[in-house]
Amino acid sequence: MDYRDEVYFNSQPENEAPFTAEEFADRLTRLRRRMADAKIDMLYLMAPESMYYLSGYQNEWYQAQSPKQWPAASAIAVHVDHDHYILFDSEREAVLGRIFTRSVDTRYFPRNALRGSADFVAQELKREGWLNGTVGMEFWSYRPNRVISHQLEDAFVSAGARVVDGTHLLREQRWVKSPAEIACLKEAARIANIGMAAARETIGAGVSELDVYGEMVRAMARAGGENPGITMPVLSGTKTNALHGMSTRRKMQHGELVLVDLAGVFKRYHINMARTFSIGEPSAEVRELTSRIAHSMDLIRSILRPNLPVRDFNSTVMDYFQKEGLWERRGWVGGYEMGIAFPPDWVGNFVYDPLSDINADRVFEPGTAVNYENQFFMPAHQGQYFTIDSFLFEESAAHMLSEQPFELIVIE
């Protein structure tokens, strides 16, 4: 054994698994029940969120755009009849796995095989008897890429399995959070509020977008926050008409709107919030419009409750903006699930929108969390007024998680 192997396989760093063994065991048990109901015998998971949810696995590098020689490798196989998963990984991540997971069965790709070898995976799973039935893969995940996904599917089929899309199983399970996950969401909200307060203190004429970005990231990191799944935009002036723009060295000007969209992150659980600022007192028209839009949040606060039907929420919001004559100014009104996320996204699986019937017949049940976005265009192409809050639904109450006011915030 060379010294590299000595380190990889004998180094014993402090374990930093984000949850207890009991929490992870419960998640696995519930997933196996879902698999049985769906008649899926084995699930092969490569989405970072899926691997984290079941094991705590987290990595800075997931081989999303890597050279052909370094394809995506790490994965978790779950069988409906077994109370442990198999973690596949490169030996280079052996120490990482012992830091972040509680895996009791990790298999490393051999050095004489391509990292991420589908043949090795199929060989190991066939030996265990895990490829005798229906195998689910995450067809809706970006990871692995098309080539590796096809290689794995072909290898599973050649070994005698039937392959189907199993993306929905774990995504649907993650919709309702456990008490441990709810605690993470509340801590993420605390961190997000610290970040927004830091942005508010930094914004001003002559300050660059990146200055504000840096200060809010530093404040959240000091509060225990982690790297979010999306690069958080700080946008100024007419640039706020492009909500997914990137912060740059552009300096803010007096009289401009400034948009800050961020997420607090704790144990990879995200809580999203956004606010719009004005450097100096805005025009009377902008002030009047933004005040009417902000008032919608008071209405929402009055109807929030556990098990609120999504359709009722959507119709309440849409009716308000139509009666106020604001509906035609909207960019988008709606929201999506908050929870586990890794780059390049923090948008969860559950989406709701007043103009869509998707999820409209469901309810915001206890244990769920979503964000809600108001996007409205201001006169003369000045930019957008943009606010986001996140809602957490528990057994006895529903909570708005932000502390900053919803009205346009004026920076003198």
Coordinates of C-alpha atoms in Angstrom, one line a residue:
M1 CA 0.0 0.0 0.0
D2 CA 1.5 3.3 -1.0
Y3 CA 1.2 6.4 1.1
R4 CA -1.7 7.8 -0.8
D5 CA -3.7 4.7 -0.1
E6 CA -2.6 4.9 3.5
V7 CA -4.2 8.3 3.8
Y8 CA -7.3 7.5 1.7
F9 CA -8.3 4.4 3.7
N10 CA -6.9 5.0 7.1
S11 CA -7.3 8.7 7.8
Q12 CA -10.1 9.1 10.4
P13 CA -11.3 12.7 10.4
E14 CA -14.1 13.9 12.7
N15 CA -17.4 12.9 11.3
E16 CA -19.6 15.9 10.3
A17 CA -22.7 14.1 9.1
P18 CA -25.5 16.7 9.2
F19 CA -28.1 14.5 10.9
T20 CA -28.3 11.6 13.2
A21 CA -28.2 8.0 12.1
E22 CA -31.8 7.7 13.2
E23 CA -32.9 10.6 10.9
F24 CA -31.2 9.0 7.9
A25 CA -32.6 5.6 8.7
D26 CA -36.1 7.0 8.8
R27 CA -35.6 8.7 5.4
L28 CA -34.4 5.5 3.9
T29 CA -37.3 3.5 5.3
R30 CA -39.8 5.9 4.0
L31 CA -38.2 5.9 0.5
R32 CA -38.2 2.1 0.4
R33 CA -42.0 2.2 1.1
R34 CA -42.4 4.5 -1.8
M35 CA -40.4 2.2 -4.0
A36 CA -42.5 -0.7 -3.0
D37 CA -45.7 1.2 -3.9
A38 CA -44.2 2.2 -7.2
K39 CA -42.9 -1.3 -7.9
I40 CA -39.4 -0.2 -8.2
D41 CA -36.8 -2.7 -6.9
M42 CA -33.7 -0.5 -7.0
L43 CA -33.2 3.2 -7.2
Y44 CA -29.9 4.6 -8.6
L45 CA -29.4 8.2 -7.4
M46 CA -26.8 10.7 -8.6
A47 CA -28.5 14.1 -8.0
P48 CA -26.5 15.9 -5.3
E49 CA -29.7 16.7 -3.4
S50 CA -30.7 13.0 -3.4
M51 CA -27.4 11.8 -2.2
Y52 CA -27.3 14.4 0.5
Y53 CA -30.8 13.6 1.7
L54 CA -30.1 10.0 2.2
S55 CA -26.5 10.1 3.4
G56 CA -25.3 13.6 4.1
Y57 CA -22.9 13.3 1.2
Q58 CA -21.6 16.8 0.0
N59 CA -18.8 17.7 -2.3
E60 CA -17.5 20.9 -3.9
W61 CA -17.2 19.2 -7.3
Y62 CA -19.8 17.0 -8.9
Q63 CA -18.1 16.7 -12.4
A64 CA -21.0 18.5 -14.0
Q65 CA -18.9 19.9 -16.9
S66 CA -15.8 17.8 -16.6
P67 CA -13.5 16.3 -19.2
K68 CA -14.5 12.9 -20.6
Q69 CA -11.8 11.3 -18.6
W70 CA -13.4 12.5 -15.3
P71 CA -17.2 11.6 -15.6
A72 CA -19.6 11.9 -12.7
A73 CA -18.9 9.0 -10.4
S74 CA -20.5 9.3 -6.9
A75 CA -23.9 7.6 -6.6
I76 CA -26.1 5.9 -4.1
A77 CA -28.0 2.6 -4.9
V78 CA -31.0 1.8 -2.8
H79 CA -32.8 -1.6 -2.8
V80 CA -36.4 -2.0 -1.7
D81 CA -35.5 -5.1 0.4
H82 CA -32.3 -3.8 2.1
D83 CA -32.0 -1.5 5.1
H84 CA -28.7 0.0 3.9
Y85 CA -27.6 1.8 0.7
I86 CA -24.4 1.3 -1.4
L87 CA -22.4 4.4 -1.9
F88 CA -20.2 4.4 -5.1
D89 CA -17.3 6.8 -5.3
S90 CA -13.8 7.4 -6.4
E91 CA -11.1 6.4 -3.9
R92 CA -10.0 10.0 -4.0
E93 CA -13.2 10.9 -2.1
A94 CA -12.8 8.1 0.6
V95 CA -11.9 10.6 3.3
L96 CA -14.7 13.0 2.3
G97 CA -17.2 10.2 2.6
R98 CA -16.1 9.4 6.1
I99 CA -16.4 13.1 7.0
F100 CA -19.9 13.7 5.7
T101 CA -21.7 10.4 5.6
R102 CA -22.5 7.4 7.8
S103 CA -22.2 4.9 5.0
V104 CA -21.6 1.4 6.0
D105 CA -21.1 0.1 2.5
T106 CA -18.9 2.2 0.2
R107 CA -17.5 0.8 -3.1
Y108 CA -14.6 2.5 -4.9
F109 CA -14.0 2.4 -8.6
P110 CA -10.9 0.4 -9.4
R111 CA -7.9 2.3 -10.7
N112 CA -7.8 0.2 -13.9
A113 CA -11.4 1.2 -14.8
L114 CA -12.7 4.6 -15.9
R115 CA -13.8 6.7 -13.0
G116 CA -17.6 6.3 -12.9
S117 CA -17.4 3.0 -14.9
A118 CA -20.9 1.7 -15.6
D119 CA -19.6 -1.8 -16.0
F120 CA -18.1 -1.8 -12.5
V121 CA -21.4 -0.5 -11.0
A122 CA -23.5 -3.1 -12.8
Q123 CA -21.1 -5.9 -11.8
E124 CA -21.3 -4.9 -8.2
L125 CA -25.0 -4.6 -8.1
K126 CA -25.6 -7.8 -10.1
R127 CA -23.4 -9.7 -7.6
E128 CA -25.7 -8.3 -4.8
G129 CA -28.8 -9.4 -6.7
W130 CA -30.0 -5.8 -7.0
L131 CA -30.6 -5.9 -10.8
N132 CA -33.2 -8.6 -11.0
G133 CA -36.2 -6.3 -11.3
T134 CA -37.1 -2.7 -12.1
V135 CA -34.5 0.0 -11.7
G136 CA -35.3 3.6 -11.3
M137 CA -33.0 6.4 -12.4
E138 CA -33.2 10.2 -12.1
F139 CA -33.9 11.1 -15.7
W140 CA -34.8 14.7 -14.7
S141 CA -31.5 15.3 -13.0
Y142 CA -28.7 17.1 -14.8
R143 CA -26.3 14.6 -13.3
P144 CA -25.1 12.4 -14.8
N145 CA -24.9 13.8 -18.3
R146 CA -26.6 12.1 -21.3
V147 CA -23.6 9.9 -22.2
I148 CA -23.1 8.5 -18.7
S149 CA -26.8 8.1 -18.1
H150 CA -27.1 5.9 -21.3
Q151 CA -24.0 3.9 -20.3
L152 CA -25.6 3.1 -16.9
E153 CA -29.0 2.3 -18.4
D154 CA -27.5 0.0 -21.0
A155 CA -25.4 -1.8 -18.3
F156 CA -28.4 -2.3 -16.1
V157 CA -30.5 -3.6 -19.0
S158 CA -27.7 -5.9 -20.1
A159 CA -27.6 -7.3 -16.5
G160 CA -31.3 -8.2 -16.8
A161 CA -33.0 -5.1 -15.3
R162 CA -35.9 -3.0 -16.6
V163 CA -35.1 0.7 -16.3
V164 CA -37.7 3.4 -15.6
D165 CA -37.7 7.1 -14.5
G166 CA -37.7 7.2 -10.7
T167 CA -37.0 11.0 -10.3
H168 CA -40.3 11.7 -8.6
L169 CA -39.9 9.3 -5.7
L170 CA -37.3 11.2 -3.7
R171 CA -38.4 14.6 -4.9
E172 CA -41.9 14.0 -3.7
Q173 CA -40.7 12.7 -0.3
R174 CA -38.6 15.7 0.3
W175 CA -41.6 18.0 0.0
V176 CA -42.7 17.4 3.6
K177 CA -39.8 18.1 6.1
S178 CA -39.1 16.3 9.3
P179 CA -38.7 18.3 12.6
A180 CA -34.9 18.2 12.1
E181 CA -35.3 19.7 8.6
I182 CA -37.7 22.4 9.9
A183 CA -35.1 23.4 12.4
C184 CA -32.6 23.8 9.5
L185 CA -35.0 26.0 7.6
K186 CA -35.6 28.3 10.6
E187 CA -31.8 28.7 11.0
A188 CA -31.5 29.4 7.3
A189 CA -34.1 32.1 7.7
R190 CA -32.1 33.7 10.5
I191 CA -29.0 33.7 8.3
A192 CA -30.9 35.2 5.4
N193 CA -32.2 38.1 7.5
I194 CA -28.6 38.8 8.6
G195 CA -27.6 38.9 4.9
M196 CA -30.4 41.3 3.9
A197 CA -29.6 43.6 6.8
A198 CA -25.9 43.7 5.7
A199 CA -27.0 44.5 2.1
R200 CA -29.2 47.3 3.4
E201 CA -26.3 48.8 5.4
T202 CA -24.0 48.7 2.3
I203 CA -26.2 50.0 -0.5
G204 CA -25.6 53.6 -1.6
A205 CA -24.6 55.9 -4.4
G206 CA -21.1 55.1 -5.7
V207 CA -21.1 51.6 -4.2
S208 CA -20.7 48.7 -6.6
E209 CA -23.0 45.8 -6.9
L210 CA -20.1 43.5 -6.0
D211 CA -19.4 45.5 -2.9
V212 CA -22.9 44.8 -1.6
Y213 CA -22.7 41.1 -2.7
G214 CA -19.4 40.7 -0.8
E215 CA -20.7 42.3 2.4
M216 CA -23.9 40.2 2.5
V217 CA -21.9 37.0 1.8
R218 CA -19.4 37.8 4.5
A219 CA -22.2 38.6 7.0
M220 CA -24.0 35.3 6.3
A221 CA -20.8 33.3 6.4
R222 CA -20.0 34.8 9.8
A223 CA -23.4 33.7 11.0
G224 CA -22.8 30.1 9.9
G225 CA -24.3 30.4 6.4
E226 CA -23.1 28.2 3.6
N227 CA -22.6 28.7 -0.2
P228 CA -26.0 29.0 -1.8
G229 CA -27.1 27.0 -4.9
I230 CA -27.4 30.2 -7.0
T231 CA -25.0 33.1 -7.3
M232 CA -27.1 35.8 -5.5
P233 CA -27.9 38.8 -7.6
V234 CA -27.5 42.4 -6.5
L235 CA -28.8 44.5 -9.4
S236 CA -29.2 48.2 -9.9
G237 CA -31.0 50.7 -12.1
T238 CA -32.6 49.4 -15.3
K239 CA -30.6 46.3 -14.9
T240 CA -33.3 45.2 -12.4
N241 CA -35.5 44.5 -15.5
A242 CA -33.2 41.4 -15.9
L243 CA -33.8 39.5 -12.6
H244 CA -31.4 36.8 -13.4
G245 CA -28.5 39.1 -14.2
M246 CA -25.2 38.9 -12.5
S247 CA -23.7 41.4 -10.0
T248 CA -20.8 43.4 -11.6
R249 CA -18.5 46.3 -10.9
R250 CA -21.3 48.7 -11.9
K251 CA -21.7 51.5 -9.4
M252 CA -25.1 52.4 -8.1
Q253 CA -26.5 55.9 -8.8
H254 CA -28.7 58.2 -6.8
G255 CA -32.4 57.8 -7.8
E256 CA -32.0 54.2 -8.9
L257 CA -33.7 51.0 -7.7
V258 CA -31.6 48.3 -6.3
L259 CA -32.7 44.6 -6.1
V260 CA -31.2 42.1 -3.7
D261 CA -32.1 38.4 -4.0
L262 CA -30.4 36.0 -1.5
A263 CA -30.7 32.7 0.3
G264 CA -29.7 31.8 3.8
V265 CA -28.3 28.3 3.8
F266 CA -27.9 25.9 6.8
K267 CA -27.0 22.3 6.3
R268 CA -27.8 22.8 2.6
Y269 CA -31.4 23.9 3.4
H270 CA -32.3 27.2 1.7
I271 CA -34.6 30.1 2.6
N272 CA -35.0 32.7 -0.1
M273 CA -35.9 36.4 0.3
A274 CA -35.6 39.5 -1.8
R275 CA -36.1 43.2 -1.4
T276 CA -36.0 46.3 -3.5
F277 CA -34.3 49.5 -2.4
S278 CA -34.4 53.1 -3.7
I279 CA -31.3 55.3 -3.4
G280 CA -33.0 58.5 -2.5
E281 CA -36.7 59.2 -2.4
P282 CA -38.4 57.7 -5.5
S283 CA -41.0 59.5 -7.7
A284 CA -44.5 59.7 -6.3
E285 CA -45.7 57.3 -8.9
V286 CA -43.2 54.6 -8.0
R287 CA -43.9 55.1 -4.3
E288 CA -47.6 54.7 -4.9
L289 CA -47.3 51.6 -7.0
T290 CA -44.9 49.9 -4.7
S291 CA -47.0 50.6 -1.7
R292 CA -50.0 49.0 -3.3
I293 CA -48.0 45.9 -4.3
A294 CA -46.5 45.6 -0.8
H295 CA -50.0 45.7 0.7
S296 CA -50.6 42.3 -0.9
M297 CA -48.3 40.8 1.7
D298 CA -50.6 42.0 4.5
L299 CA -53.5 40.2 2.7
I300 CA -51.3 37.0 2.4
R301 CA -50.4 37.2 6.1
S302 CA -54.1 37.2 6.9
I303 CA -54.9 33.9 5.0
L304 CA -51.7 31.9 5.7
R305 CA -52.5 28.7 7.7
P306 CA -51.5 25.0 7.7
N307 CA -53.2 23.0 4.9
L308 CA -54.1 26.2 3.0
P309 CA -55.3 25.0 -0.5
V310 CA -52.9 26.2 -3.1
R311 CA -55.8 27.1 -5.4
D312 CA -57.2 29.4 -2.7
F313 CA -53.9 31.1 -2.2
N314 CA -53.5 31.6 -6.0
S315 CA -57.0 33.1 -6.5
T316 CA -56.6 35.4 -3.5
V317 CA -53.4 36.9 -4.9
M318 CA -54.6 37.1 -8.5
D319 CA -57.9 38.8 -7.4
Y320 CA -56.1 41.4 -5.4
F321 CA -53.8 42.5 -8.2
Q322 CA -56.5 42.5 -10.8
K323 CA -58.7 44.7 -8.6
E324 CA -55.8 47.0 -8.0
G325 CA -55.2 47.3 -11.7
L326 CA -51.7 45.9 -11.3
W327 CA -52.0 42.5 -12.9
E328 CA -50.7 43.7 -16.3
R329 CA -47.6 45.1 -14.8
R330 CA -46.5 41.8 -13.3
G331 CA -43.3 40.0 -14.3
W332 CA -44.2 36.8 -12.4
V333 CA -46.2 36.0 -9.3
G334 CA -45.8 32.6 -7.7
G335 CA -43.4 30.5 -5.8
Y336 CA -41.6 27.2 -5.4
E337 CA -40.4 24.8 -2.7
M338 CA -37.6 25.6 -0.3
G339 CA -35.3 22.9 1.0
I340 CA -32.1 21.1 0.0
A341 CA -30.2 22.6 -2.8
F342 CA -26.7 22.5 -4.4
P343 CA -25.4 24.6 -7.3
P344 CA -26.5 25.3 -9.9
D345 CA -30.0 25.8 -8.5
W346 CA -32.0 26.4 -5.4
V347 CA -35.5 26.0 -7.0
G348 CA -37.3 23.1 -5.5
N349 CA -39.6 20.6 -7.2
F350 CA -43.0 22.0 -6.1
V351 CA -44.0 25.1 -8.1
Y352 CA -47.3 27.1 -7.9
D353 CA -48.5 29.9 -10.1
P354 CA -52.0 31.7 -10.3
L355 CA -52.0 31.0 -14.1
S356 CA -51.2 27.3 -13.8
D357 CA -53.2 24.3 -12.6
I358 CA -49.9 22.6 -11.7
N359 CA -50.2 21.7 -8.0
A360 CA -53.3 23.9 -7.7
D361 CA -55.3 21.0 -6.1
R362 CA -52.8 20.4 -3.4
V363 CA -52.4 22.1 0.0
F364 CA -49.5 23.7 1.9
E365 CA -49.4 20.9 4.5
P366 CA -47.5 21.0 7.8
G367 CA -43.8 20.4 7.2
T368 CA -43.6 22.3 3.9
A369 CA -41.8 25.5 3.0
V370 CA -42.1 27.7 -0.1
N371 CA -41.0 31.1 -1.3
Y372 CA -43.4 33.6 -2.8
E373 CA -42.4 36.2 -5.4
N374 CA -43.9 39.6 -6.4
Q375 CA -42.3 40.9 -9.6
F376 CA -43.8 44.1 -11.0
F377 CA -42.4 46.6 -13.6
M378 CA -42.2 50.2 -12.8
P379 CA -43.0 53.2 -15.1
A380 CA -40.6 54.3 -17.9
H381 CA -38.6 51.1 -17.8
Q382 CA -37.0 52.2 -14.5
G383 CA -36.8 48.6 -13.4
Q384 CA -38.7 46.1 -11.3
Y385 CA -40.1 46.2 -7.8
F386 CA -39.2 42.7 -6.6
T387 CA -40.0 41.1 -3.2
I388 CA -39.7 37.5 -2.0
D389 CA -40.7 36.1 1.3
S390 CA -40.5 32.4 2.4
F391 CA -43.4 30.7 4.2
L392 CA -43.0 27.8 6.6
F393 CA -46.0 25.7 7.5
E394 CA -46.1 23.8 10.8
E395 CA -48.8 21.8 12.6
S396 CA -50.3 24.8 14.5
A397 CA -49.3 27.8 12.4
A398 CA -47.8 29.2 9.2
H399 CA -44.9 31.7 9.3
M400 CA -43.5 34.5 7.1
L401 CA -39.8 34.2 7.7
S402 CA -38.4 37.6 6.7
E403 CA -37.8 40.6 9.0
Q404 CA -37.3 43.4 6.5
P405 CA -40.3 45.5 5.5
F406 CA -42.1 44.7 2.3
E407 CA -42.4 48.3 1.2
L408 CA -39.8 49.9 -1.0
I409 CA -36.8 50.6 1.3
V410 CA -35.4 54.1 0.8
I411 CA -31.7 54.6 1.3
E412 CA -31.0 58.2 2.1

